[in-house]
Amino acid sequence: MPAPRTVLLTGAAGGLGTLMRDLLPAHGYTLRLLDLRPIEGAPDAITADLADRTALREVVRGVDAIIHLAGISLEAPFEKILKANIEGTYNLYEAAREEGIRRIVFASSNHAVGYTPRPQGDTPLDESALIPIDIRRRPDTFYGLSKSFGEDLAQFYWDKYGMETVSVRIGSCFPEPTSVRMLSVWMSPADGARLFHAALTAENVGHTVVYGSSANTRLWWDLSTARALGYEPQDDSEPYAEKLIAEQGDLDPANEAHAYLGGHFVTAPPIWPY
């Protein structure tokens, strides 16, 4: 697929959106920025609510593709998750369908499978021990449940309307990992931009689900579907491992927060502050 020229980036004021709006232009994209909040330093950014379907039609009109990062990114009461993550994602897909947009990259999450037991064993894991992409979904929160819904919505829009989506089960995308668990699920910002670029340009993706992380020595999941898109991760969390383990100790299988893929989202999920 030729590289889209203009890409709508929803959630552009958020942590991941801020990283991507700095990195994606180097891959050849002109970004149209959308968020519920104004974006400092981006006077052309569009401020709109995903609940406003009329505004969404205007926002998506004329773009070549969409990267959908907007929504609540932590746990929240179901009513808030329903409005922002479930109804909001549906509204965006409907606007995209009505305007003829054919490719969406959906920010799913590892929390869609957060109750999956994490792999045990030596580092690096044998390939057969990595968590496959087709494992049964086991969301760990209402947030994770909304990401499961988003993946199903993407599948439905592909089957019914021929709209292609790459759903990226993102681990943790920060400038550097901040916990021992994150050593296994970290995606460097540069690798995040590489993965989104691959998801925007790969041919015939239909609805493809991939895990989003760097090529970490302590990797827990199978990146083969991401690599099949043309993703070539360049970074590894291992240079941060010695310091983090010295400060925090290694993962303890007896600790429930360490026993599952979703980490502390299983035991004490961080709560959306707004």
Coordinates of N, CA, C and O in Angstrom, one line a residue, residues 93 102-108 133-134 137 147 150-159 163-170 195-196 198-200 202-212 222-231:
Y93 N -15.4 5.0 13.7 CA -15.5 4.1 12.6 C -16.6 4.4 11.6 O -16.5 4.3 10.4
R102 N -10.2 4.0 4.3 CA -10.0 2.5 4.1 C -9.0 1.9 5.0 O -8.9 0.7 5.1
R103 N -8.3 2.7 5.8 CA -7.3 2.1 6.7 C -7.3 2.8 8.1 O -7.1 4.0 8.1
I104 N -7.4 2.0 9.1 CA -7.3 2.5 10.5 C -6.3 1.7 11.2 O -6.2 0.5 11.1
V105 N -5.5 2.4 12.0 CA -4.6 1.7 13.0 C -5.2 2.0 14.4 O -5.3 3.1 14.8
F106 N -5.6 0.9 15.1 CA -6.3 1.0 16.3 C -5.4 0.7 17.5 O -4.8 -0.4 17.5
A107 N -5.3 1.6 18.4 CA -4.5 1.4 19.6 C -5.3 0.4 20.6 O -6.0 0.9 21.4
S108 N -5.1 -0.9 20.4 CA -5.5 -1.8 21.4 C -4.5 -1.9 22.5 O -3.7 -0.9 22.7
I133 N -0.5 -14.4 19.2 CA -1.5 -13.4 19.0 C -2.9 -13.9 19.1 O -3.9 -13.1 19.4
D134 N -3.2 -15.2 18.8 CA -4.5 -15.7 18.7 C -4.9 -16.3 20.0 O -5.9 -17.1 20.1
R137 N -8.8 -13.9 24.4 CA -8.8 -12.6 25.1 C -9.3 -12.8 26.5 O -10.3 -13.4 26.8
K147 N -10.9 -2.4 24.8 CA -10.0 -2.7 23.8 C -10.4 -4.1 23.1 O -10.2 -4.2 21.8
G150 N -13.0 -3.0 20.7 CA -12.4 -2.3 19.6 C -11.9 -3.3 18.5 O -12.0 -3.1 17.3
E151 N -11.2 -4.4 19.0 CA -10.8 -5.4 18.1 C -11.9 -6.1 17.3 O -11.9 -6.3 16.1
D152 N -13.0 -6.3 18.1 CA -14.2 -7.0 17.4 C -14.8 -6.0 16.4 O -15.3 -6.4 15.4
L153 N -14.9 -4.7 16.8 CA -15.5 -3.7 15.9 C -14.7 -3.6 14.6 O -15.2 -3.6 13.5
A154 N -13.3 -3.7 14.8 CA -12.5 -3.6 13.6 C -12.7 -4.8 12.7 O -12.8 -4.7 11.5
Q155 N -12.9 -6.0 13.3 CA -13.1 -7.2 12.5 C -14.5 -7.1 11.8 O -14.6 -7.4 10.6
F156 N -15.5 -6.6 12.5 CA -16.8 -6.4 11.9 C -16.8 -5.4 10.7 O -17.3 -5.7 9.6
Y157 N -16.1 -4.3 10.8 CA -16.0 -3.3 9.8 C -15.2 -3.9 8.6 O -15.4 -3.4 7.4
W158 N -14.3 -4.8 8.8 CA -13.6 -5.4 7.7 C -14.5 -6.4 7.0 O -14.6 -6.4 5.8
D159 N -15.2 -7.2 7.8 CA -16.0 -8.3 7.2 C -17.2 -7.6 6.4 O -17.6 -8.1 5.4
M163 N -13.3 -2.3 5.4 CA -12.4 -1.3 6.0 C -11.3 -2.0 6.7 O -11.5 -2.9 7.6
E164 N -10.0 -1.7 6.4 CA -8.9 -2.5 6.9 C -8.4 -1.8 8.3 O -8.4 -0.6 8.4
T165 N -8.1 -2.6 9.2 CA -7.5 -2.2 10.5 C -6.4 -3.0 10.9 O -6.4 -4.3 10.8
V166 N -5.3 -2.4 11.4 CA -4.3 -3.1 12.2 C -4.6 -2.7 13.7 O -4.5 -1.5 14.0
S167 N -4.9 -3.7 14.5 CA -5.1 -3.5 15.9 C -3.8 -3.8 16.7 O -3.3 -4.9 16.6
V168 N -3.2 -2.8 17.3 CA -1.9 -2.9 18.0 C -2.1 -3.1 19.5 O -2.5 -2.1 20.1
R169 N -1.8 -4.3 20.0 CA -1.9 -4.5 21.5 C -0.6 -3.9 22.1 O 0.4 -4.6 22.3
I170 N -0.7 -2.6 22.4 CA 0.5 -1.9 22.8 C 0.9 -2.3 24.3 O 0.0 -2.5 25.1
L195 N 6.4 0.8 13.9 CA 5.3 -0.1 13.9 C 4.0 0.6 13.2 O 3.4 0.0 12.4
F196 N 3.7 1.8 13.6 CA 2.6 2.5 13.0 C 2.8 2.7 11.6 O 1.9 2.6 10.8
A198 N 4.5 0.8 9.5 CA 4.3 -0.5 8.9 C 2.8 -0.8 8.8 O 2.3 -1.3 7.8
A199 N 2.1 -0.5 9.9 CA 0.6 -0.8 9.9 C -0.1 0.1 8.9 O -1.1 -0.3 8.3
L200 N 0.4 1.3 8.6 CA -0.3 2.2 7.6 C 0.0 1.8 6.2 O -0.7 2.1 5.3
A202 N 1.4 -1.5 5.0 CA 1.4 -2.9 4.6 C 0.2 -3.2 3.7 O -0.9 -2.6 3.8
E203 N 0.4 -4.2 2.8 CA -0.7 -4.5 1.8 C -1.6 -5.6 2.5 O -1.2 -6.4 3.2
N204 N -2.9 -5.5 2.1 CA -3.9 -6.5 2.4 C -3.9 -7.0 3.8 O -3.7 -8.2 4.1
V205 N -4.1 -6.0 4.7 CA -4.0 -6.4 6.2 C -5.4 -6.9 6.6 O -5.4 -7.6 7.7
G206 N -6.5 -6.7 5.9 CA -7.8 -7.1 6.4 C -8.0 -6.5 7.8 O -7.9 -5.3 8.0
H207 N -8.2 -7.4 8.8 CA -8.0 -7.0 10.2 C -6.9 -7.9 10.8 O -7.1 -9.1 10.9
T208 N -5.8 -7.2 11.1 CA -4.6 -7.9 11.6 C -4.4 -7.4 13.0 O -4.4 -6.2 13.3
V209 N -4.2 -8.3 14.0 CA -3.9 -8.0 15.3 C -2.4 -8.3 15.6 O -1.9 -9.3 15.2
V210 N -1.7 -7.3 16.2 CA -0.3 -7.5 16.4 C 0.0 -7.0 17.9 O -0.7 -6.2 18.4
Y211 N 1.1 -7.6 18.4 CA 1.6 -7.0 19.7 C 2.5 -5.9 19.4 O 3.3 -5.9 18.4
G212 N 2.5 -4.9 20.2 CA 3.4 -3.7 20.0 C 4.4 -3.6 21.1 O 4.2 -3.2 22.2
D222 N 4.7 -13.0 21.0 CA 5.2 -13.3 19.6 C 4.9 -12.0 18.7 O 3.8 -11.6 18.6
L223 N 6.0 -11.5 18.1 CA 5.9 -10.4 17.3 C 5.8 -10.8 15.8 O 5.9 -9.9 14.9
S224 N 5.6 -12.0 15.5 CA 5.6 -12.4 14.1 C 4.6 -11.7 13.2 O 4.8 -11.4 12.1
T225 N 3.4 -11.5 13.7 CA 2.4 -10.8 12.9 C 2.7 -9.4 12.7 O 2.4 -8.8 11.6
A226 N 3.4 -8.7 13.6 CA 3.9 -7.4 13.4 C 5.0 -7.4 12.4 O 5.1 -6.5 11.5
R227 N 6.0 -8.3 12.5 CA 7.1 -8.4 11.5 C 6.5 -8.7 10.1 O 7.1 -8.2 9.1
A228 N 5.4 -9.4 10.0 CA 4.9 -9.7 8.7 C 4.4 -8.5 8.0 O 4.2 -8.4 6.8
L229 N 4.1 -7.4 8.8 CA 3.7 -6.1 8.2 C 4.9 -5.4 7.6 O 4.7 -4.4 6.9
G230 N 6.1 -5.8 8.0 CA 7.3 -5.1 7.6 C 7.9 -4.3 8.8 O 8.9 -3.6 8.6
Y231 N 7.4 -4.6 10.0 CA 8.0 -3.9 11.2 C 9.3 -4.6 11.5 O 9.4 -5.8 11.7

